[in-house]
Tab-separated table of C-alpha atoms in Angstrom:
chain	number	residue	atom	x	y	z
A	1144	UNK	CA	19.350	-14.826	13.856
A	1145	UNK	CA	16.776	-15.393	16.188
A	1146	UNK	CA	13.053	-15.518	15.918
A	1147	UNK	CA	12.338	-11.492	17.129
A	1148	UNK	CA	15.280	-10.238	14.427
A	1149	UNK	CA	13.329	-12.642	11.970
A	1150	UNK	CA	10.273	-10.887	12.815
A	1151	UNK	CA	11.839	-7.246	12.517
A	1152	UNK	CA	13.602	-8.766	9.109
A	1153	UNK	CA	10.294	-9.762	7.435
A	1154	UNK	CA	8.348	-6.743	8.278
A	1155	UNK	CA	11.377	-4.580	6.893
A	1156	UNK	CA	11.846	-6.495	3.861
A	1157	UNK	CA	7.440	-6.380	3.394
A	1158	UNK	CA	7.792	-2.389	4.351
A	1159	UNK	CA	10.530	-2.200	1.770
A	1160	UNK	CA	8.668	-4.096	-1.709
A	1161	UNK	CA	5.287	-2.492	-0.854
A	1162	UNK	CA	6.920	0.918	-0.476
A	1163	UNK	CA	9.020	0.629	-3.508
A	1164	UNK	CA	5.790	-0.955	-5.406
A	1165	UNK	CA	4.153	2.289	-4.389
A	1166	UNK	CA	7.164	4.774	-5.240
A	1167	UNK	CA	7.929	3.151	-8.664
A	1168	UNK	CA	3.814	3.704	-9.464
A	1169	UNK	CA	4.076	7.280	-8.619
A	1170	UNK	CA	7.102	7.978	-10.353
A	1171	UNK	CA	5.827	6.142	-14.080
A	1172	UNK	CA	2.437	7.982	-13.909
A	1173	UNK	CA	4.819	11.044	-13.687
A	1174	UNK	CA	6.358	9.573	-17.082
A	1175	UNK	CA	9.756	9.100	-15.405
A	1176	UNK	CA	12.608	7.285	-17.375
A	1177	UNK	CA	13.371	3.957	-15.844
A	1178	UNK	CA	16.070	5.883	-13.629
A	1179	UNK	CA	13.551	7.835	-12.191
A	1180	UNK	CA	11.591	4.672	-11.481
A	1181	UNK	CA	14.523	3.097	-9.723
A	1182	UNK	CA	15.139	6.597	-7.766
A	1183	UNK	CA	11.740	7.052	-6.622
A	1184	UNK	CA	11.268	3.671	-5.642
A	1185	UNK	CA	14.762	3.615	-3.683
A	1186	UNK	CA	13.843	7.007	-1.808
A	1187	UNK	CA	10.331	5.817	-0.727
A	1188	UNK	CA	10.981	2.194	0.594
A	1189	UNK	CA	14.528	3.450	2.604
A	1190	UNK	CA	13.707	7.606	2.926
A	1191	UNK	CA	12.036	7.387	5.843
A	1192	UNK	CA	14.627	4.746	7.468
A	1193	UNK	CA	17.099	7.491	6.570
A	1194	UNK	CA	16.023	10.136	8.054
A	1195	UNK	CA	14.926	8.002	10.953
A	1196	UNK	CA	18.237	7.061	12.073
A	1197	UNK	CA	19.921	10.518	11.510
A	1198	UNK	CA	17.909	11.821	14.379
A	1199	UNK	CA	18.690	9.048	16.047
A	1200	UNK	CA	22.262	9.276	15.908
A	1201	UNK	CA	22.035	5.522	14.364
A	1202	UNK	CA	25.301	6.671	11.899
A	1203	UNK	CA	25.830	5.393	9.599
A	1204	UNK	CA	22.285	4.560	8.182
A	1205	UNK	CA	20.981	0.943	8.458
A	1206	UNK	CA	20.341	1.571	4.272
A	1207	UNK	CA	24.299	1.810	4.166
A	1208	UNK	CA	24.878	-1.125	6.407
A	1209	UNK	CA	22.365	-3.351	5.099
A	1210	UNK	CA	22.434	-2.712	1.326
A	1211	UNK	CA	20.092	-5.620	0.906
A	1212	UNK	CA	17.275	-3.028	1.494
A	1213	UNK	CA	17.939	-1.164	-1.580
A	1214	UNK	CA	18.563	-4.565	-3.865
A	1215	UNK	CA	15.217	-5.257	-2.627
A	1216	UNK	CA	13.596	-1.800	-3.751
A	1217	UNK	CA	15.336	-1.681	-6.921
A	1218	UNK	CA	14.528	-5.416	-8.387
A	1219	UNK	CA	10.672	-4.117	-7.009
A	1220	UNK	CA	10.792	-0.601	-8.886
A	1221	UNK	CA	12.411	-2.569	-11.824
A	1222	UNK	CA	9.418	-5.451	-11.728
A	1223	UNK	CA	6.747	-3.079	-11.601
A	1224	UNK	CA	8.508	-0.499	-14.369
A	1225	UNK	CA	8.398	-3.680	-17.011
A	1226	UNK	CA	4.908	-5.158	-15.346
A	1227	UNK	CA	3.595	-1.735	-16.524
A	1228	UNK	CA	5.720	-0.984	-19.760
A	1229	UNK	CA	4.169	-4.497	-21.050
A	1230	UNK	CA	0.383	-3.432	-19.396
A	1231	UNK	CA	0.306	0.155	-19.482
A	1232	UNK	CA	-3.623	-0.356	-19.639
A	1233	UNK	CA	-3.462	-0.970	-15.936
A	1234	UNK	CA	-3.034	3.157	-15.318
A	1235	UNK	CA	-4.944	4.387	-17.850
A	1236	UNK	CA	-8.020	5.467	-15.357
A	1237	UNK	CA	-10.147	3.078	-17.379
A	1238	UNK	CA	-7.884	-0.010	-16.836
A	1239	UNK	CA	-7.995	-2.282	-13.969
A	1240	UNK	CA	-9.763	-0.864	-10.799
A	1241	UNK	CA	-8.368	-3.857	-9.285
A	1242	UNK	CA	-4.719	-2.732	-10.166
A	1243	UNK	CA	-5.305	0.773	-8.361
A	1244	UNK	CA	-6.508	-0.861	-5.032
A	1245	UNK	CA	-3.895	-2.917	-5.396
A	1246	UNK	CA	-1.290	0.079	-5.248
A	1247	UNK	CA	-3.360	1.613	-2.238
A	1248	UNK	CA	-3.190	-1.798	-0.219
A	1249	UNK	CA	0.571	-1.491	-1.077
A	1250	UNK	CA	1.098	1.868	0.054
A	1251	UNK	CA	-1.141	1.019	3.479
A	1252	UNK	CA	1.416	-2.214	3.792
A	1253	UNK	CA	4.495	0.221	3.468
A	1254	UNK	CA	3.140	2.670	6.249
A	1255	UNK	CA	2.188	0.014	8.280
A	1256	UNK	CA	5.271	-2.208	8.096
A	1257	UNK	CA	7.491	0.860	8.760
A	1258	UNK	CA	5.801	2.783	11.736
A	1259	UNK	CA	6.249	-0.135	13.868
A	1260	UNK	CA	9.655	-0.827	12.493
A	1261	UNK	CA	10.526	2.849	13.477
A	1262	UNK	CA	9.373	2.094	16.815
A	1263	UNK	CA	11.298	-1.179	17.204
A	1264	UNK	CA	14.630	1.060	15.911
A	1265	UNK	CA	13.990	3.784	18.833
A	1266	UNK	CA	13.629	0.465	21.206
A	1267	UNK	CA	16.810	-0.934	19.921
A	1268	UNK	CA	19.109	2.184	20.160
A	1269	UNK	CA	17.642	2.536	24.055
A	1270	UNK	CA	14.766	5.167	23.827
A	1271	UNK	CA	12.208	2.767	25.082
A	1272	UNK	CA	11.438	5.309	28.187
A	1273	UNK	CA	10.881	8.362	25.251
A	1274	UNK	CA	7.192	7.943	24.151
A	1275	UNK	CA	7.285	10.453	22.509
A	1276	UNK	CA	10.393	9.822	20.750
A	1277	UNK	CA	9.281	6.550	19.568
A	1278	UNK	CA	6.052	7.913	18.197
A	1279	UNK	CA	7.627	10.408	16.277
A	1280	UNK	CA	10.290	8.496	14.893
A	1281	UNK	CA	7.462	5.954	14.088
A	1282	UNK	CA	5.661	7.975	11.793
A	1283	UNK	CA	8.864	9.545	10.204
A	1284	UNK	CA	9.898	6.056	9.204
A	1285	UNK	CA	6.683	5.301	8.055
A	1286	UNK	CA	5.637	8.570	6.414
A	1287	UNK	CA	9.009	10.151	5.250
A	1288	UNK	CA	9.398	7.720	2.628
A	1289	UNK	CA	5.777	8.860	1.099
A	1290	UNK	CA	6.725	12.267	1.739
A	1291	UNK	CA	9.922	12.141	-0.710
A	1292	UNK	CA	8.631	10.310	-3.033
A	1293	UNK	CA	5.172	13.274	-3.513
A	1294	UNK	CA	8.234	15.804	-3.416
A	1295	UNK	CA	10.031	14.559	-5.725
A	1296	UNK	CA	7.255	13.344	-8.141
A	1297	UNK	CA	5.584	17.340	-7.461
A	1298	UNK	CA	2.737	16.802	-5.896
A	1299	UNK	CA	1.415	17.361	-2.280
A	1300	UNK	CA	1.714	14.696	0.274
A	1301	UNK	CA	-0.425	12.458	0.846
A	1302	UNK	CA	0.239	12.465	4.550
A	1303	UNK	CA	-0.850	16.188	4.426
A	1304	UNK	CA	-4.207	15.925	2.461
A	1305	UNK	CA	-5.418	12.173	2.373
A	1306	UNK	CA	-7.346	9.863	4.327
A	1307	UNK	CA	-6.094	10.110	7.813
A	1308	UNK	CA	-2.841	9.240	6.495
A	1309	UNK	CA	-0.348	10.342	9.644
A	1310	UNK	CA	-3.108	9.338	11.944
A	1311	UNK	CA	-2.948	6.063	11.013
A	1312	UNK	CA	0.189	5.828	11.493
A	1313	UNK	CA	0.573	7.594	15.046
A	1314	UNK	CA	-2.488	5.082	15.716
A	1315	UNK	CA	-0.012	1.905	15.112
A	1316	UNK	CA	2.492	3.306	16.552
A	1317	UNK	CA	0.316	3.388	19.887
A	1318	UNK	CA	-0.988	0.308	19.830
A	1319	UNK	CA	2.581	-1.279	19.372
A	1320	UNK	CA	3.422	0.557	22.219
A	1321	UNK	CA	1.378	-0.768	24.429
A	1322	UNK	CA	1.403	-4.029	23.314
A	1323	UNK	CA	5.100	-4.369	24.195
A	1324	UNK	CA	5.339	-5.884	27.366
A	1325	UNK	CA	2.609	-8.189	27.332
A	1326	UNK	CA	3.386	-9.604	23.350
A	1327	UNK	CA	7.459	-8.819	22.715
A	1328	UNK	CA	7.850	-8.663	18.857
A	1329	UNK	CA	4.766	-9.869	17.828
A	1330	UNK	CA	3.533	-6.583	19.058
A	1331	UNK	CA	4.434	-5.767	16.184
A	1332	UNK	CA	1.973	-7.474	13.682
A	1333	UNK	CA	-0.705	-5.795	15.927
A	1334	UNK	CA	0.245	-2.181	15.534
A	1335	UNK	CA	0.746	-2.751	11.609
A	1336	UNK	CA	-2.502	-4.226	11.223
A	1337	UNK	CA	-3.961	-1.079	12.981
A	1338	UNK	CA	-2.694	1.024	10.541
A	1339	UNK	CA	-3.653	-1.205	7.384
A	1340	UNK	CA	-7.194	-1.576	9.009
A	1341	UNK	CA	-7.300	2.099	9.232
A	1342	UNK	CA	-6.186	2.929	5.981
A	1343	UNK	CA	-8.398	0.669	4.307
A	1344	UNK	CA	-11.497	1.929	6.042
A	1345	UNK	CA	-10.422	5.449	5.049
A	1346	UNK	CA	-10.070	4.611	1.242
A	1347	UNK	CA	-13.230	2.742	1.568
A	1348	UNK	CA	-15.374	5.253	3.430
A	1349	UNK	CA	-13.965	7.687	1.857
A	1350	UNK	CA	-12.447	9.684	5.312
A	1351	UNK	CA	-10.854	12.744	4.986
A	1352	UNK	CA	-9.505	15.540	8.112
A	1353	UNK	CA	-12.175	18.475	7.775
A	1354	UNK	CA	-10.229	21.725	6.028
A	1355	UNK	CA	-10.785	24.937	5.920
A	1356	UNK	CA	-11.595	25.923	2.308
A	1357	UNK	CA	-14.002	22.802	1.194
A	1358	UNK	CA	-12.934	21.721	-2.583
A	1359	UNK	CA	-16.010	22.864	-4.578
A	1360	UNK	CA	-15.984	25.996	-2.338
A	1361	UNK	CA	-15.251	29.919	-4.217
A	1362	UNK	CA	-12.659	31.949	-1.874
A	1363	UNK	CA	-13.224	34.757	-3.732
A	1364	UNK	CA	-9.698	35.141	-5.261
C-alpha cells in the first residue's frame, strides 16, 4: 500500500469511528435497542459512501468490497452503546458538558474526514475535470451519512437547520480542490481541517443560516 492509499485509509477509517460514535449517540437518546444502535451507527459512518458511489457508477459499493468499514462502525456503535449503558449520566442534559462537545467534535471529524474522501473517490474513478461533480459528491459522502441517520432517528437534519452544516462541508471540499496539484494527498488534511475549523466556530459562536420564520416568532396559525 503506498503512502497516498495510507493517507486515504486513515482518514476513512477516522471518518468511519467518529461517524459511527455520532450515529450510535443519536440512535440511544432515541432509546433504541442495541440493534438499533448498531443500525444507526452502520448507516451513518458508510450511508453517505453508499450513496456516493451509486451515482458514481462505483458498483458494487466500496462498503461491500471493503467490509472492514462496517467491522469498524459496529465494534464503535457497540463501544459507545456499553460506554453509555454503564454511564448513562453522560446524556442526561445535566451530565457531562464535556461528553456532549465531545459528540459534536465527533460529528465535525465525520463530515470532515468524508467530504474530502468523497472528493478523492470522484478523483479516483476519473472525474477530476467535473468540479462540480466532485463537490457534490463531496458533501453527499460527507452529509448523507448524517442525513440517514436524523431520518431514521425522526428528526430534521442537521445539514438542513444547523450551524452551517453543508457549508462547511462544500467549504472543504474547495479547499481540497485547490490544494491538489500543489500538495497531492495531503491536500487532504487541509480541506478536513477547514471543515472541523468551521464547524467548531459555528457551535462555538453559535452560527446559524438566517430563516424565514425566526424561532420565538408567532405566524399567526
Amino acid at each position: 500500500m503506498s503512502v497516498s492509499q495510507q493517507i486515504i485509509f486513515f482518514t476513512e477509517i477516522i471518518g468511519t469511528i467518529a461517524f459511527a460514535f455520532s450515529g450510535a449517540t443519536v440512535a440511544i437518546r432515541r432509546r433504541m435497542d442495541i440493534f438499533g444502535v448498531l443500525v444507526l451507527g452502520g448507516c451513518t459512518a458508510v450511508g453517505g459512501g453508499l450513496i456516493r458511489d451509486l451515482i458514481l457508477g462505483n458498483i458494487p459499493p466500496s462498503m461491500f468490497r471493503k467490509p472492514v468499514y462496517v467491522a469498524v462502525s459496529a465494534i464503535t456503535s457497540l463501544a459507545v452503546f456499553i460506554l453509555i449503558r454503564r454511564n448513562n449520566h453522560l446524556l442526561e442534559e445535566e451530565g457531562s458538558q464535556r461528553f456532549l462537545r465531545f459528540i459534536e467534535l465527533m460529528d465535525a471529524v465525520g463530515l470532515g474526514a468524508f467530504t474530502v474522501v468523497g472528493v478523492n473517490t470522484a478523483v479516483e474513478l476519473g472525474y477530476e475535470n467535473n468540479s462540480f461533480l466532485m463537490v457534490f459528491v463531496a458533501v453527499l459522502t460527507g452529509a448523507g451519512g448524517g442525513i440517514l441517520r436524523d431520518v431514521l432517528g425522526g428528526i430534521t437534519p442537521i445539514v438542513l437547520r444547523k450551524r452551517v452544516y453543508a457549508l462547511a462541508s462544500i467549504a472543504g471540499a474547495l479547499v481540497h480542490l485547490m490544494l491538489m496539484k500543489p500538495l497531492g494527498s495531503l491536500a487532504m488534511f487541509a480541506g478536513a481541517g477547514v471543515v472541523v475549523l468551521i464547524r467548531f466556530l459555528a457551535a462555538r459562536y453559535r452560527w446559524d443560516l438566517p430563516v424565514a420564520i425566526p424561532k420565538h416568532s408567532s405566524t399567526g396559525t
